[in-house]
Short mmCIF file of C-alpha atoms in Angstrom, two decimals:
data_model
loop_
_atom_site.label_atom_id
_atom_site.label_comp_id
_atom_site.label_asym_id
_atom_site.label_seq_id
_atom_site.Cartn_x
_atom_site.Cartn_y
_atom_site.Cartn_z
CA UNK A 128 96.13 114.21 112.47
CA UNK A 129 93.01 112.22 113.38
CA UNK A 130 93.46 109.07 115.38
CA UNK A 131 93.77 105.97 113.21
CA UNK A 132 92.43 102.66 114.51
CA UNK A 133 92.85 99.02 113.61
CA UNK A 134 90.13 97.09 111.74
CA UNK A 135 90.62 93.31 111.62
CA UNK A 136 89.34 91.10 108.81
CA UNK A 137 89.27 87.36 109.43
CA UNK A 138 91.63 85.14 107.41
CA UNK A 139 90.34 83.32 104.30
CA UNK A 140 90.36 79.98 106.14
CA UNK A 141 89.61 79.90 109.85
CA UNK A 142 91.82 77.48 111.82
CA UNK A 143 90.22 75.25 114.44
CA UNK A 144 91.52 77.44 117.26
CA UNK A 145 90.47 80.71 115.64
CA UNK A 146 88.17 81.70 118.51
CA UNK A 147 91.19 81.62 120.85
CA UNK A 148 93.34 83.51 118.34
CA UNK A 149 90.64 86.15 117.98
CA UNK A 150 90.30 86.64 121.72
CA UNK A 151 94.08 86.96 122.10
CA UNK A 152 94.26 89.50 119.27
CA UNK A 153 91.45 91.63 120.70
CA UNK A 154 92.97 91.57 124.18
CA UNK A 155 96.34 92.76 122.83
CA UNK A 156 95.30 96.36 122.19
CA UNK A 157 92.78 98.76 120.68
CA UNK A 158 90.75 97.26 117.82
CA UNK A 159 87.77 99.15 116.37
CA UNK A 160 86.05 96.39 114.42
CA UNK A 161 86.21 92.79 113.26
CA UNK A 162 84.83 91.78 109.87
CA UNK A 163 83.92 88.14 109.33
CA UNK A 164 84.75 87.26 105.75
CA UNK A 165 83.63 83.80 104.64
CA UNK A 166 83.56 83.80 100.85
CA UNK A 167 81.22 81.23 99.25
CA UNK A 168 80.37 79.52 102.55
CA UNK A 169 76.82 78.15 102.91
CA UNK A 170 74.46 80.24 105.02
CA UNK A 171 74.33 77.68 107.82
CA UNK A 172 78.13 77.70 108.13
CA UNK A 173 78.17 81.50 108.19
CA UNK A 174 75.48 81.64 110.87
CA UNK A 175 77.21 79.02 113.06
CA UNK A 176 80.49 80.91 112.75
CA UNK A 177 78.79 84.17 113.69
CA UNK A 178 77.26 82.52 116.76
CA UNK A 179 80.71 81.32 117.81
CA UNK A 180 82.68 84.50 117.19
CA UNK A 181 80.26 87.39 117.64
CA UNK A 182 80.12 87.17 121.46
CA UNK A 183 83.92 87.22 121.69
CA UNK A 184 83.96 90.51 119.78
CA UNK A 185 80.89 92.23 121.17
CA UNK A 186 81.63 91.48 124.83
CA UNK A 187 84.77 93.60 124.33
CA UNK A 188 82.67 96.50 122.95
CA UNK A 189 84.09 95.99 119.46
CA UNK A 190 81.92 96.13 116.34
CA UNK A 191 81.29 92.78 114.64
CA UNK A 192 80.60 93.16 110.92
CA UNK A 193 79.75 90.58 108.26
CA UNK A 194 81.13 90.72 104.73
CA UNK A 195 78.78 90.60 101.73
CA UNK A 196 75.53 89.64 103.47
CA UNK A 197 73.48 92.43 105.10
CA UNK A 198 70.54 90.03 105.39
CA UNK A 199 72.46 87.52 107.50
CA UNK A 200 74.09 90.34 109.49
CA UNK A 201 70.68 91.69 110.45
CA UNK A 202 69.31 88.21 111.23
CA UNK A 203 72.21 87.11 113.42
CA UNK A 204 72.84 90.09 115.70
CA UNK A 205 75.88 91.53 113.96
CA UNK A 206 76.61 95.23 114.31
CA UNK A 207 76.56 95.75 110.55
CA UNK A 208 77.83 94.60 107.18
CA UNK A 209 80.42 95.45 104.57
CA UNK A 210 79.62 95.15 100.88
CA UNK A 211 81.66 95.26 97.69
CA UNK A 212 80.72 96.84 94.38
CA UNK A 213 79.42 93.53 93.01
CA UNK A 214 77.37 92.46 96.06
CA UNK A 215 74.40 94.81 96.02
CA UNK A 216 73.67 98.52 95.78
CA UNK A 217 74.48 100.46 98.96
CA UNK A 218 70.93 101.82 99.11
CA UNK A 219 69.54 98.27 99.14
CA UNK A 220 71.98 97.26 101.86
CA UNK A 221 71.05 100.32 103.93
CA UNK A 222 67.37 99.39 103.66
CA UNK A 223 68.08 95.89 104.98
CA UNK A 224 70.40 97.01 107.77
CA UNK A 225 68.29 99.85 109.12
CA UNK A 226 70.45 101.70 111.63
CA UNK A 227 73.23 99.10 111.70
CA UNK A 228 76.68 99.96 110.32
CA UNK A 229 77.20 99.84 106.55
CA UNK A 230 80.63 99.88 104.92
CA UNK A 231 81.24 99.93 101.16
CA UNK A 232 84.32 99.02 99.12
CA UNK A 233 85.15 101.82 96.67
CA UNK A 234 88.53 100.68 95.27
CA UNK A 235 90.29 103.84 94.01
CA UNK A 236 87.16 105.86 93.22
CA UNK A 237 86.03 108.94 95.09
CA UNK A 238 82.98 108.93 92.80
CA UNK A 239 81.92 105.50 94.06
CA UNK A 240 82.64 106.64 97.60
CA UNK A 241 80.42 109.71 97.17
CA UNK A 242 77.63 107.52 95.78
CA UNK A 243 78.01 105.17 98.76
CA UNK A 244 77.88 108.10 101.16
CA UNK A 245 74.75 109.47 99.53
CA UNK A 246 73.15 106.01 99.87
CA UNK A 247 73.85 105.97 103.59
CA UNK A 248 77.22 104.28 104.03
CA UNK A 249 78.77 104.82 107.46
CA UNK A 250 82.28 104.38 106.08
CA UNK A 251 83.97 103.81 102.72
CA UNK A 252 86.99 101.60 102.03
CA UNK A 253 89.75 102.38 99.55
CA UNK A 254 92.26 99.79 98.37
CA UNK A 255 94.22 97.75 97.70
CA UNK A 256 97.17 100.01 98.39
CA UNK A 257 99.77 97.25 98.35
CA UNK A 258 100.06 93.77 96.88
CA UNK A 259 97.87 91.34 98.81
CA UNK A 260 97.45 87.57 98.86
CA UNK A 261 93.90 87.76 100.24
CA UNK A 262 92.18 88.67 97.00
CA UNK A 263 93.02 90.23 93.65
CA UNK A 264 91.79 93.84 93.52
CA UNK A 265 90.39 95.17 90.22
CA UNK A 266 92.83 98.07 90.51
CA UNK A 267 95.38 99.39 92.95
CA UNK A 268 94.45 102.46 94.98
CA UNK A 269 96.49 105.64 95.20
CA UNK A 270 97.32 107.31 98.49
CA UNK A 271 96.25 110.63 96.97
CA UNK A 272 92.68 109.26 96.63
CA UNK A 273 92.67 108.58 100.36
CA UNK A 274 94.22 111.95 101.20
CA UNK A 275 91.73 113.95 99.15
CA UNK A 276 88.80 112.07 100.67
CA UNK A 277 90.06 112.51 104.23
CA UNK A 278 90.63 116.23 103.69
CA UNK A 279 87.28 117.02 102.08
CA UNK A 280 84.67 114.52 103.30
CA UNK A 281 83.23 113.72 106.72
CA UNK A 282 82.45 110.04 106.11
CA UNK A 283 85.28 107.95 107.63
CA UNK A 284 87.58 106.06 105.30
CA UNK A 285 89.21 102.67 105.69
CA UNK A 286 92.44 101.75 103.94
CA UNK A 287 92.76 98.10 102.94
CA UNK A 288 95.01 95.79 100.99
CA UNK A 289 98.43 94.43 101.85
CA UNK A 290 98.87 96.76 104.82
CA UNK A 291 101.62 95.90 107.30
CA UNK A 292 103.43 97.54 110.19
CA UNK A 293 106.27 98.29 107.77
CA UNK A 294 104.25 100.10 105.08
CA UNK A 295 101.28 101.69 106.88
CA UNK A 296 102.79 105.09 107.79
CA UNK A 297 101.85 106.91 104.54
CA UNK A 298 98.22 105.77 104.92
CA UNK A 299 98.02 107.05 108.50
CA UNK A 300 99.63 110.32 107.44
CA UNK A 301 97.15 110.64 104.55
CA UNK A 302 94.28 110.58 107.02
CA UNK A 303 92.90 107.03 107.04
CA UNK A 304 90.63 106.64 110.06
CA UNK A 305 91.00 102.86 109.99
CA UNK A 306 93.55 100.38 108.66
CA UNK A 307 92.01 97.04 107.65
CA UNK A 308 94.44 94.16 107.94
CA UNK A 309 94.45 90.40 107.51
CA UNK A 310 97.89 88.84 107.12
CA UNK A 311 99.73 91.43 109.21
CA UNK A 312 97.92 90.07 112.27
CA UNK A 313 96.88 86.46 111.58
CA UNK A 314 100.14 85.48 109.86
CA UNK A 315 102.46 87.28 112.30
CA UNK A 316 105.42 85.08 113.23
CA UNK A 317 104.80 85.57 116.97
CA UNK A 318 101.02 85.16 116.72
CA UNK A 319 97.99 87.44 116.32
CA UNK A 320 98.45 89.29 119.62
CA UNK A 321 101.96 90.30 118.58
CA UNK A 322 100.58 91.25 115.17
CA UNK A 323 98.06 93.63 116.72
CA UNK A 324 100.72 95.17 118.96
CA UNK A 325 103.10 95.64 116.02
CA UNK A 326 100.39 97.39 114.00
CA UNK A 327 99.44 99.65 116.90
CA UNK A 328 103.07 100.61 117.48
CA UNK A 329 103.44 101.44 113.77
CA UNK A 330 100.25 103.53 113.76
CA UNK A 331 101.40 105.45 116.84
CA UNK A 332 104.81 106.07 115.29
CA UNK A 333 103.29 107.43 112.09
#
């Protein structure tokens, strides 16, 4: 079974002390990447937030990715960007990013994932696998989609959507290289550091 790593996505609204929360979460255990997700925020707000958070992530040798905006990711020193199916074509994003990391949301479709891979995506994301409060997915993903991809394709896959320490085992067992989480870490009753540790324990136990 390949090692599965944690991929953090920032909460929909960043609290005033989020920089401290982020640092605590990243110091709590192995995290592969952090994706900054600021839906509908003006460019200047996005850029200021990147300037504040990117050093915290990168100084720990963790990838800092921006959601939706390859252009701002390239401009601001991010390590890459993640796009959805309605943002732009993967080939266009790859052209903007050059050799930076590109991730693409593929919902429950191996066809979309293959198209993304052909266009140069570094990883594909399947989901949502479980009910999530972060955003409403167009469809729920099936674990079999993840399993078939992991067994037959070399491009890494990320599982996303409502993932918690309690429900993640089938996704790890199916071959997900990364688990993308929001609420399981940022809304953890004992704080983000405890959320990261709980997820890592669950991954290891899977």
